[in-house]
Structures are given as C-alpha cells and as structure tokens.
Amino acid sequence: MPSHKRNDHDSSKTLPSARDRAYSWIASAILSGDVAEGQFLDEVTLAREVGTSRTPVREALHRLQAEKYVDLVPRRGAQVRVMTSRELREIYQARFVVESDAIAKICRRRKGPPPGMAQLLDDMEEAGRREQWRSFAQMDQMLHLNLVRHQGNSVLAEMYESLGPRHTRLAVRTLVEATERLGLIEREHRELLAALQDHDAERAIEVLRRHLREIPEIVEAFTG
C-alpha cells in the first residue's frame, strides 16, 4: 500500500495555523454579513465555531483590529466596525490620489498595464457571474494594488496595501447593495485596461475618476 505520510516541512506549507483559520473564519463572516456591523463577538463562541482554543481567536482579533475589521472595546471585547459614509468618501479620495499618480507615471514610461491584468479581469467577471462577491472584491483589490505596484514605488504600494481590508469590505458592500452596477464596474475595468495599453494617461485617469465617483444609493447605505 502506498504511503501517504508527509514530512513536517510539507505539512507546515499546506496546513494553516489555528490563528490563520480563526482569522479567515471571522473575516469571512464579517464580509458575508453573517455578523452584523456593530455586533460584539464572543471569543468562546468563535473558538467553538472555528474549532480552536481562545488564544488563536484572540490573536486573530488583534490582526482584524489592525486591519480595521473590528474595534477592541475595553471590558466588552471585539466589536465589528461600523463603516461610515465619511470613511467611504475618504477611502475613495485616497485611492484616487495614489492610483491616478501611478497611472500618470506608468503611461509616461510607456509600461503598459500590469502583467496579468487581462486574465485577472476574466477571473473577476467569472466570479461576478457566479455572484461570488467576496472573491470578486478580493480580486478587485488585487487589480488596483497591482496598478500601484506597477509604477515601482514600494513605499506607496505598502501604504496603498494597508487599505486592502477596507477596500474589500467596501467592494462587497457595494455589490450587495447595488448588484446592478456590476456590469458598469466591469466595463470601466476594461476601459482602464485599454487606456493603459494605449499609454493614454488622460483617458485612464478619467476612467478611474468615474470608477471611484460617489454613488448616492451606496453612500446612503452607510451611516454617518
């Protein structure tokens, strides 16, 4: 009978740690809306759901706090952060500043789109057809991060990457609240790809401006 034994080195590569499993489970529950904004999370319940002790759950919650998924409230525990309309506007404003600067430099240097952008758009559109909003949102965040990385400024890329969790949460919320915008989002992505292929900074930045503009029905879905 063939052996299925794996050495410890291989196992460490393929099996996520208890902390990573807890992080993934809680983040997924927040993104899917299974736990509501403002809800307090009980460590004992989370540990039971994930199948771990409380320590990995506590470690995961500290990571989620750093990524702005939860707030740690003294004597009350972890509370799912409530995203506000002001935060939405400020994130979009920050994204436009960083991404438009990246586009200008990419086009001036005639670098073309980031490698793999067309394939990533294909994968996103497939996720959209299947209504896999979390996958779509995560790929959307990666697409825009790759654009910022493509200009070659690693510090700006690190700063932009720190917005990733909030970018993903906003994208999921947008798709849930205004699913009819999916086709428009996909067309704007394709227009952005074409403008980068043509090294046309003015057109690409205008597409980005439309892509990140405020949509009243989405803004109204957020408080504050």
XYZ file of C-alpha atoms in Angstrom:
224
model
C 0.000 0.000 0.000
C 1.465 3.411 -0.946
C 2.445 5.647 1.924
C 0.587 8.942 2.408
C 2.945 10.182 5.077
C 4.155 13.765 4.631
C 7.117 15.274 6.381
C 6.662 18.137 8.802
C 8.095 20.648 6.344
C 5.436 19.856 3.763
C 2.646 19.961 6.349
C 3.679 23.411 7.519
C 3.255 24.668 3.978
C -0.198 23.248 3.415
C -1.943 23.398 6.774
C -2.969 26.850 8.045
C -2.278 27.640 11.673
C -5.103 27.858 14.186
C -4.680 31.635 14.226
C -4.936 31.822 10.427
C -8.023 29.601 10.439
C -9.629 31.823 13.064
C -8.727 34.946 11.103
C -10.150 33.544 7.868
C -13.371 32.392 9.528
C -14.046 35.697 11.284
C -13.100 37.851 8.267
C -15.347 35.751 6.039
C -18.251 36.084 8.482
C -17.826 39.875 8.526
C -17.537 40.184 4.741
C -20.552 37.945 4.129
C -22.666 39.831 6.648
C -23.173 36.758 8.836
C -22.111 39.008 11.696
C -23.525 42.500 11.537
C -21.709 45.811 11.857
C -21.740 46.881 15.491
C -22.113 43.305 16.768
C -19.900 42.145 19.618
C -18.007 38.886 19.055
C -17.758 36.315 21.823
C -14.358 34.595 21.994
C -15.778 31.369 23.429
C -18.376 31.090 20.666
C -15.812 31.896 17.983
C -13.387 29.303 19.340
C -16.115 26.671 19.228
C -17.125 27.618 15.655
C -13.538 27.579 14.384
C -12.521 24.516 16.405
C -9.631 26.133 18.282
C -8.791 27.391 21.742
C -9.424 31.034 22.640
C -5.784 32.080 22.192
C -5.723 31.816 18.355
C -9.074 33.618 18.259
C -7.691 36.441 20.392
C -4.624 36.693 18.146
C -6.851 36.774 15.055
C -8.952 39.556 16.572
C -5.845 41.678 17.150
C -4.947 41.271 13.475
C -8.506 42.142 12.464
C -8.304 45.242 14.648
C -5.137 46.336 12.832
C -6.931 45.822 9.512
C -9.972 47.859 10.650
C -12.431 44.956 10.649
C -13.107 45.197 14.400
C -12.589 47.524 17.339
C -11.386 46.120 20.670
C -13.518 47.763 23.346
C -12.168 47.657 26.938
C -14.119 45.224 29.144
C -16.512 44.402 26.303
C -14.378 42.654 23.700
C -14.285 42.833 19.906
C -16.950 44.759 18.033
C -17.383 44.673 14.260
C -16.508 48.143 12.973
C -19.318 50.218 11.541
C -18.197 51.717 8.242
C -19.476 55.251 7.691
C -20.240 57.281 4.583
C -17.415 59.646 5.559
C -14.954 56.754 5.669
C -16.187 55.580 2.259
C -15.568 59.037 0.759
C -12.128 59.342 2.344
C -11.038 55.905 1.130
C -12.137 56.681 -2.419
C -10.376 60.049 -2.273
C -7.158 58.454 -1.018
C -7.363 55.748 -3.658
C -7.822 58.280 -6.433
C -4.780 60.306 -5.351
C -2.496 57.250 -5.245
C -3.870 55.420 -8.285
C -4.005 58.462 -10.572
C -0.367 59.249 -9.748
C 0.552 55.636 -10.554
C -1.319 55.804 -13.881
C 0.443 59.027 -14.887
C 3.880 57.516 -14.238
C 3.038 54.187 -15.904
C 1.806 55.905 -19.059
C 4.671 58.396 -19.166
C 7.124 55.480 -19.032
C 5.003 53.537 -21.559
C 4.982 50.465 -19.322
C 1.528 49.285 -20.344
C -0.861 47.532 -17.937
C 0.399 45.405 -15.038
C 1.252 41.823 -16.054
C -1.734 39.513 -15.822
C -4.338 42.290 -15.704
C -6.416 40.897 -18.594
C -6.529 37.418 -17.042
C -7.460 38.876 -13.657
C -10.371 40.709 -15.302
C -11.519 37.439 -16.882
C -11.431 35.765 -13.456
C -13.307 38.650 -11.840
C -16.049 38.539 -14.453
C -16.449 34.807 -13.879
C -16.767 35.433 -10.130
C -19.329 38.117 -10.889
C -21.416 35.737 -12.993
C -21.400 33.300 -10.067
C -22.214 36.104 -7.587
C -19.101 35.258 -5.597
C -18.847 38.734 -4.158
C -16.004 38.123 -1.725
C -13.800 36.606 -4.445
C -14.700 39.437 -6.821
C -13.888 42.052 -4.173
C -10.556 40.456 -3.270
C -9.543 40.310 -6.935
C -10.667 43.920 -7.373
C -8.382 44.949 -4.543
C -5.523 42.970 -6.105
C -6.113 44.556 -9.526
C -5.824 48.086 -8.147
C -2.903 47.169 -5.882
C -1.050 45.714 -8.872
C -1.612 49.001 -10.687
C 0.019 50.934 -7.840
C 2.884 48.431 -7.589
C 3.478 48.676 -11.330
C 4.764 52.240 -11.046
C 7.704 50.952 -8.976
C 7.351 52.908 -5.728
C 7.395 50.260 -2.991
C 6.587 52.711 -0.176
C 3.440 53.944 -1.913
C 2.494 50.348 -2.659
C 2.817 49.420 1.036
C 0.715 52.428 2.042
C -1.935 51.523 -0.507
C -1.934 47.867 0.530
C -2.853 48.894 4.078
C -6.232 49.971 2.665
C -6.818 46.443 1.365
C -9.199 45.088 4.037
C -11.375 48.216 3.946
C -11.257 48.233 0.139
C -12.545 44.647 0.155
C -15.301 45.375 2.687
C -16.489 48.376 0.679
C -16.462 46.387 -2.549
C -18.523 43.562 -1.046
C -20.979 46.071 0.435
C -21.269 47.878 -2.914
C -22.004 44.649 -4.791
C -24.597 43.590 -2.224
C -26.305 46.997 -2.080
C -26.151 47.755 -5.822
C -25.668 44.496 -7.735
C -26.931 46.205 -10.892
C -23.665 48.172 -11.018
C -21.632 45.028 -11.684
C -21.757 45.423 -15.472
C -20.647 49.064 -15.232
C -17.768 48.180 -12.912
C -16.583 45.508 -15.353
C -16.809 47.882 -18.339
C -14.798 50.528 -16.513
C -12.121 47.946 -15.731
C -11.918 47.036 -19.424
C -11.747 50.719 -20.391
C -8.912 51.210 -17.914
C -7.022 48.252 -19.409
C -7.429 49.645 -22.950
C -6.233 53.121 -21.913
C -3.147 51.662 -20.226
C -2.404 49.603 -23.334
C -2.561 52.845 -25.355
C -0.367 54.677 -22.781
C -3.153 57.280 -22.559
C -2.890 58.747 -19.052
C -5.628 61.348 -19.516
C -8.186 58.752 -20.619
C -7.134 56.243 -17.952
C -7.394 58.833 -15.161
C -10.827 59.910 -16.381
C -11.974 56.266 -16.286
C -10.588 55.983 -12.755
C -12.400 59.187 -11.730
C -15.720 57.715 -12.922
C -14.893 54.375 -11.336
C -14.384 55.946 -7.896
C -17.131 58.557 -8.011
C -19.750 58.692 -5.275
C -22.935 56.732 -5.939
C -25.777 58.245 -3.857
C -27.600 54.974 -3.185
C -24.383 53.400 -1.922
C -23.407 56.385 0.227
C -26.889 56.342 1.753
C -26.406 52.698 2.773
C -23.668 53.810 5.174
C -24.227 55.719 8.388
C -22.518 58.912 9.459
